Amino acid sequence: GKLGIPFFQDRVHVFLNNTHLDTLYRNDKPKNISIPGKGLLTLFVEHMGRVNFDPVGMKDTRVGILEQPLLDGKALRTMWTMRCHDFSSATVQFNRLKWRKRSIYGSDNYTPTLFRSSFQEHKYADTYLNLDGWSKGVAWINGFNLGRYWNANHPQHTLYVPGPRIHKGTNSLVVLELDAPGRNVVLQDKPHFD
């Protein structure tokens, strides 16, 4: 069938049985997405923050699926389960997760994923987290939100890491990648802009 989402804000990732079908953005023209069969339909809504560039968007600040999704032009009436992922107290949330090792490379099918790593540091200095090769997401060091990155659409390829956020000894890095992960992250002493 064909899935239509008439009104949503801000970005919707569409999955069927954990296979990525498409990603819709609020500024895209409306389109229907081919649904190849039956299974678990997942609509992952990304809240991209406050809109300050569009008169219409500034008046309507709601986020989510704002009209009934359609399947072949008819309202998709089903039991929906909604989950909100709150990262406001990131350290607490990340410590509650059951982390597992897995290889993600060699696959064309990516779902939004949290990645965790650690590194040793012996000095406190301002630095920059380089996420070249990563697509779009958010990064935290020791539970401190460094900010968002979107390498395809923005000239900024590094996030500023304040020196006082780096601890002597073991530090934690968590990256929420929404599209396709890169292979490496690098801490460097200078920012990288295009």
Coordinates of C-alpha atoms in Angstrom, one line a residue:
G1 CA 0.0 0.0 0.0
K2 CA 0.9 3.7 0.0
L3 CA 1.4 5.5 3.3
G4 CA 0.6 9.2 3.5
I5 CA 1.2 11.5 6.5
P6 CA -0.8 14.7 5.7
F7 CA 0.5 16.9 8.5
F8 CA 3.5 16.3 10.7
Q9 CA 6.3 18.3 12.3
D10 CA 9.4 18.2 12.2
R11 CA 11.0 15.1 10.7
V12 CA 9.6 11.5 10.5
H13 CA 11.6 8.4 9.9
V14 CA 9.4 5.6 8.5
F15 CA 10.3 1.9 9.3
L16 CA 8.5 -1.4 8.5
N17 CA 9.8 -4.3 10.6
N18 CA 12.8 -2.2 11.5
T19 CA 13.7 -1.6 7.8
H20 CA 14.1 2.0 6.9
L21 CA 11.7 3.0 4.1
D22 CA 12.0 6.8 4.0
T23 CA 12.5 10.0 6.0
L24 CA 10.1 13.0 5.7
Y25 CA 11.0 16.6 6.6
R26 CA 8.5 19.4 7.3
N27 CA 9.7 21.4 4.3
D28 CA 9.4 18.5 1.8
K29 CA 6.5 18.3 -0.6
P30 CA 3.9 15.8 0.6
K31 CA 4.4 12.3 -0.8
N32 CA 3.2 8.7 -0.4
I33 CA 5.6 6.0 0.8
S34 CA 5.4 2.5 -0.6
I35 CA 4.7 -0.1 2.2
P36 CA 5.9 -3.4 0.9
G37 CA 3.8 -5.9 2.9
K38 CA 2.5 -6.3 6.4
G39 CA 4.3 -5.9 9.7
L40 CA 5.2 -3.4 12.4
L41 CA 5.0 0.2 11.2
T42 CA 7.2 2.6 13.2
L43 CA 7.1 6.3 12.8
F44 CA 10.0 7.9 14.6
V45 CA 9.3 11.6 15.0
E46 CA 12.3 13.9 15.5
H47 CA 11.7 17.2 17.3
M48 CA 14.2 19.6 15.7
G49 CA 13.7 22.6 18.0
R50 CA 12.0 25.9 17.7
V51 CA 11.3 27.3 14.2
N52 CA 12.4 30.9 13.8
F53 CA 12.5 31.2 10.0
D54 CA 9.0 30.5 8.8
P55 CA 6.0 32.7 9.6
V56 CA 3.7 29.6 9.4
G57 CA 6.0 27.5 11.5
M58 CA 6.4 30.2 14.1
K59 CA 2.6 30.3 14.6
D60 CA 2.2 26.5 14.9
T61 CA 4.8 25.1 17.2
R62 CA 3.3 21.7 17.7
V63 CA 5.5 18.7 17.0
G64 CA 4.5 15.1 16.0
I65 CA 2.0 13.4 13.7
L66 CA -0.7 16.1 13.6
E67 CA -3.2 14.4 11.3
Q68 CA -4.3 10.8 10.9
P69 CA -1.8 8.8 8.7
L70 CA -3.5 7.4 5.6
L71 CA -3.0 4.0 4.0
D72 CA -4.1 3.9 0.4
G73 CA -6.1 7.2 1.0
K74 CA -8.0 5.8 4.0
A75 CA -7.4 6.7 7.7
L76 CA -5.0 4.2 9.3
R77 CA -7.0 3.3 12.3
T78 CA -4.9 1.1 14.6
M79 CA -3.6 1.1 18.1
W80 CA -0.6 3.3 18.3
T81 CA 2.0 3.1 21.0
M82 CA 3.8 6.4 21.7
R83 CA 7.1 6.7 23.5
C84 CA 8.9 9.9 24.4
H85 CA 12.7 9.7 24.8
D86 CA 13.7 12.3 27.4
F87 CA 17.4 13.1 27.4
S88 CA 17.1 16.1 29.8
S89 CA 18.9 14.1 32.5
A90 CA 21.2 12.2 30.1
T91 CA 23.6 10.7 32.7
V92 CA 20.8 9.0 34.6
Q93 CA 19.1 7.8 31.4
F94 CA 22.3 6.4 29.9
N95 CA 23.3 4.6 33.1
R96 CA 19.9 2.8 33.0
L97 CA 20.4 1.4 29.5
K98 CA 21.6 -2.1 28.9
W99 CA 24.4 -1.5 26.4
R100 CA 25.6 -4.2 24.0
K101 CA 28.3 -4.6 21.5
R102 CA 27.4 -5.0 17.9
S103 CA 28.7 -4.4 14.5
I104 CA 26.7 -1.9 12.4
Y105 CA 29.0 -1.7 9.4
G106 CA 28.2 -3.3 6.1
S107 CA 24.5 -2.6 6.4
D108 CA 22.4 -0.2 4.4
N109 CA 19.6 -0.3 7.0
Y110 CA 20.2 2.0 10.0
T111 CA 17.7 2.9 12.7
P112 CA 18.2 5.7 15.2
T113 CA 20.9 4.3 17.6
L114 CA 22.8 5.4 20.7
F115 CA 26.5 4.7 20.6
R116 CA 28.7 4.7 23.7
S117 CA 32.5 4.9 24.1
S118 CA 35.0 6.0 26.6
F119 CA 38.4 7.7 26.5
Q120 CA 41.1 8.6 28.9
E121 CA 42.2 12.2 29.5
H122 CA 44.9 13.7 31.7
K123 CA 44.4 17.4 31.0
Y124 CA 41.6 19.9 31.1
A125 CA 41.5 21.9 27.9
D126 CA 38.8 23.1 25.6
T127 CA 38.6 20.7 22.6
Y128 CA 36.3 19.9 19.7
L129 CA 34.5 16.7 18.8
N130 CA 34.9 15.9 15.1
L131 CA 32.0 13.9 13.7
D132 CA 33.0 13.8 10.0
G133 CA 31.4 10.8 8.4
W134 CA 28.4 10.8 10.8
S135 CA 25.1 12.0 9.4
K136 CA 22.8 13.7 12.0
G137 CA 22.3 13.5 15.7
V138 CA 23.3 14.7 19.2
A139 CA 26.4 14.1 21.3
W140 CA 27.1 14.1 25.0
I141 CA 30.3 13.9 27.0
N142 CA 29.9 12.8 30.6
G143 CA 26.2 13.5 30.3
F144 CA 26.7 17.1 29.1
N145 CA 24.8 17.8 25.9
L146 CA 27.4 19.2 23.4
G147 CA 24.7 19.9 20.8
R148 CA 23.3 18.7 17.5
Y149 CA 25.2 18.0 14.3
W150 CA 23.9 17.6 10.7
N151 CA 26.9 17.2 8.5
A152 CA 25.1 17.1 5.1
N153 CA 23.3 20.4 5.6
H154 CA 25.6 22.5 7.7
P155 CA 29.2 23.7 7.5
Q156 CA 30.0 22.9 11.1
H157 CA 31.7 19.5 11.5
T158 CA 32.8 19.8 15.1
L159 CA 31.1 20.4 18.4
Y160 CA 32.8 22.5 21.1
V161 CA 33.7 20.6 24.3
P162 CA 34.4 22.9 27.3
G163 CA 37.5 21.9 29.1
P164 CA 35.8 21.7 32.5
R165 CA 33.4 19.0 31.1
I166 CA 36.4 16.7 30.6
H167 CA 37.3 14.6 33.7
K168 CA 40.8 13.4 34.6
G169 CA 40.7 9.7 33.9
T170 CA 37.8 7.9 32.2
N171 CA 35.3 10.0 30.2
S172 CA 32.1 8.9 28.6
L173 CA 31.0 9.8 25.0
V174 CA 27.4 9.0 23.8
V175 CA 26.2 9.8 20.3
L176 CA 22.6 9.5 19.2
E177 CA 22.9 9.0 15.4
L178 CA 19.5 9.3 13.6
D179 CA 20.6 8.3 10.1
A180 CA 23.9 6.6 9.3
P181 CA 26.8 6.4 11.7
G182 CA 30.4 7.1 10.8
R183 CA 33.3 5.0 11.8
N184 CA 35.3 7.4 14.0
V185 CA 35.0 10.3 16.3
V186 CA 38.0 12.5 17.0
L187 CA 38.8 15.0 19.7
Q188 CA 40.9 17.8 18.3
D189 CA 42.2 21.2 19.3
K190 CA 40.7 23.2 16.5
P191 CA 37.1 23.5 15.0
H192 CA 36.4 22.2 11.5
F193 CA 34.1 24.3 9.2
D194 CA 33.5 24.0 5.5

